[in-house]
XYZ file of C-alpha atoms in Angstrom:
195
model
C 5.958 13.819 -11.060
C 5.944 12.232 -14.507
C 2.979 12.615 -16.844
C 0.124 15.090 -16.937
C -1.985 16.093 -13.961
C -5.661 15.343 -14.566
C -7.675 18.243 -13.153
C -10.735 19.649 -14.873
C -11.859 23.280 -14.545
C -15.397 23.540 -13.171
C -16.511 26.287 -15.592
C -18.860 24.980 -18.213
C -19.973 22.006 -16.139
C -23.617 21.593 -15.136
C -24.643 23.276 -11.912
C -23.560 26.487 -10.290
C -19.903 27.477 -10.670
C -18.171 27.006 -7.340
C -14.546 27.865 -8.037
C -13.321 24.296 -7.451
C -11.419 22.135 -9.871
C -12.338 18.463 -10.096
C -9.696 15.827 -9.386
C -11.038 12.547 -10.713
C -9.917 9.386 -8.915
C -12.185 6.700 -10.392
C -9.861 3.893 -9.281
C -11.045 4.559 -5.703
C -14.560 3.311 -6.517
C -13.319 -0.291 -6.501
C -12.254 0.231 -2.886
C -15.384 2.166 -1.879
C -17.633 -0.551 -3.326
C -15.513 -3.366 -1.893
C -15.149 -4.847 -5.378
C -11.774 -6.437 -4.728
C -12.614 -7.976 -1.377
C -12.919 -11.752 -1.314
C -16.459 -13.154 -1.049
C -15.039 -15.846 1.248
C -12.269 -14.282 3.381
C -10.911 -17.679 4.425
C -10.413 -18.824 0.813
C -6.778 -18.157 -0.052
C -7.650 -18.373 -3.777
C -9.662 -15.158 -3.387
C -7.175 -13.367 -1.124
C -5.505 -10.381 -2.834
C -2.256 -10.982 -0.900
C -2.124 -14.632 -1.947
C -2.843 -13.621 -5.557
C -0.184 -10.865 -5.474
C 2.528 -13.288 -4.414
C 1.708 -15.861 -7.087
C 2.218 -13.713 -10.199
C 4.919 -11.466 -11.622
C 6.145 -8.779 -9.219
C 5.039 -5.941 -11.492
C 1.470 -7.274 -11.774
C 1.134 -7.933 -8.047
C 2.975 -4.703 -7.057
C 5.469 -6.821 -5.092
C 8.497 -4.760 -4.056
C 10.529 -7.503 -2.351
C 10.300 -11.251 -1.786
C 11.852 -12.871 1.239
C 11.925 -16.541 2.139
C 8.749 -16.515 4.268
C 7.491 -12.928 3.964
C 7.060 -10.466 1.099
C 6.506 -6.722 0.741
C 3.844 -5.295 -1.566
C 2.490 -1.848 -2.348
C -0.955 -1.096 -1.007
C -3.346 -1.000 -3.967
C -5.275 1.811 -2.236
C -2.434 3.738 -0.556
C -2.709 6.475 2.036
C 0.507 7.982 0.639
C 2.919 7.157 -2.192
C 5.091 4.245 -1.086
C 2.508 2.784 1.343
C 3.880 -0.738 1.821
C 2.381 -3.897 3.304
C 4.551 -6.572 4.894
C 2.812 -9.959 4.512
C 3.658 -13.573 5.295
C 3.297 -15.921 2.334
C 1.160 -18.154 4.529
C -2.535 -17.253 4.648
C -2.829 -16.569 8.395
C -4.937 -13.892 10.036
C -3.221 -13.185 13.323
C 0.191 -11.979 14.384
C 0.287 -14.749 17.003
C -0.119 -17.345 14.209
C 3.356 -16.584 12.826
C 6.012 -19.158 13.606
C 9.401 -18.043 14.934
C 11.067 -17.878 11.506
C 8.161 -15.918 9.976
C 8.115 -13.550 12.939
C 11.842 -12.830 12.616
C 11.578 -12.169 8.874
C 8.370 -10.124 9.322
C 10.249 -7.859 11.725
C 13.384 -7.705 9.559
C 11.418 -6.810 6.415
C 9.443 -4.150 8.268
C 12.764 -2.630 9.276
C 14.061 -2.953 5.715
C 10.883 -1.307 4.379
C 11.520 1.707 6.616
C 15.127 1.971 5.436
C 14.130 1.556 1.794
C 11.445 4.221 1.989
C 13.861 6.555 3.757
C 16.464 6.025 1.005
C 13.990 6.313 -1.871
C 11.657 9.070 -0.661
C 13.162 10.766 2.402
C 9.893 10.954 4.382
C 9.757 12.997 7.581
C 8.188 10.109 9.508
C 6.211 6.876 9.310
C 3.056 5.197 10.501
C 3.719 1.500 11.161
C 1.071 -0.898 12.371
C -1.534 -3.540 11.756
C -5.251 -3.905 12.267
C -6.175 -7.317 13.652
C -9.745 -8.228 12.672
C -12.435 -6.466 10.664
C -13.750 -4.608 13.737
C -10.258 -3.149 14.218
C -10.219 -1.803 10.660
C -8.515 -4.615 8.736
C -9.709 -4.416 5.128
C -8.447 -7.948 4.479
C -8.681 -9.501 7.939
C -7.974 -13.085 6.871
C -4.370 -12.425 5.742
C -2.024 -10.719 8.184
C -0.352 -7.560 6.878
C 1.530 -4.718 8.473
C 1.264 -1.195 7.072
C 4.368 0.949 6.592
C 3.193 4.406 5.530
C 5.704 7.180 4.752
C 4.642 10.619 5.986
C 5.679 14.153 5.048
C 4.744 17.477 6.590
C 1.581 18.677 4.889
C 0.820 15.346 3.194
C -2.779 15.391 4.417
C -5.348 17.901 3.237
C -9.120 18.247 3.145
C -9.674 15.685 0.359
C -9.778 12.536 2.508
C -12.063 14.234 5.027
C -14.649 15.831 2.757
C -14.335 13.818 -0.444
C -13.089 10.373 0.687
C -10.400 10.875 -1.960
C -6.608 10.928 -1.772
C -4.566 12.688 -4.424
C -1.392 10.698 -5.134
C 1.369 12.297 -7.182
C 2.835 9.066 -8.555
C 1.524 5.981 -10.367
C 1.721 2.702 -8.436
C 3.875 1.088 -11.143
C 6.419 3.914 -10.864
C 6.451 3.706 -7.058
C 6.908 -0.094 -7.145
C 9.808 0.150 -9.593
C 11.542 2.911 -7.595
C 11.193 1.060 -4.290
C 12.231 -2.307 -5.753
C 15.399 -0.646 -7.067
C 16.091 1.055 -3.715
C 15.509 -2.220 -1.864
C 18.586 -3.748 -3.463
C 20.819 -1.365 -1.495
C 18.904 -0.082 1.548
C 16.759 -3.126 2.360
C 19.418 -5.830 2.863
C 21.497 -3.690 5.209
C 18.485 -2.883 7.395
C 17.217 -6.477 7.402
C 20.639 -7.623 8.559
C 20.639 -5.043 11.350
C 22.788 -2.410 9.671
C 21.985 1.261 9.281
C 20.371 0.973 5.822
């Protein structure tokens, strides 16, 4: 991991000493408060996936751009390298994809798996999508599929008791590393090769 780890010893802080160190993740408050969610979910101008695709890749955390579908890092990842496969079109349901979008959506999901395997060597993956807010979709109005790399021991007590996830890498560094790996692993997988 590049850069310093930001943990603060608890001694000297107000309250009773408890032996814990504090891992501050203030960026999570935007997610907890829903600050980045669109006020009108059907307005593509407010959609974070539509905004991500319209600017520079680095600003939008875009890892790869296809013809009809793109791949972006999750702004609030479960694990480093948590990717989202999204159509450019602002559609909410998997059944709304046309045949060409569906084929590229599948191919880029496959390429995302191969790219993550090449760049990070995870032990496994969670792949899936939540259709509708009641099913857990944070942005229900724009279809997206999650590709989450997993390693043995990658989960600990923090998400359960503190609603916090400690990530060992900055999003910008993850995006750059995966975008570089995509140039070799992604095309082979998308074309049906081993990757």
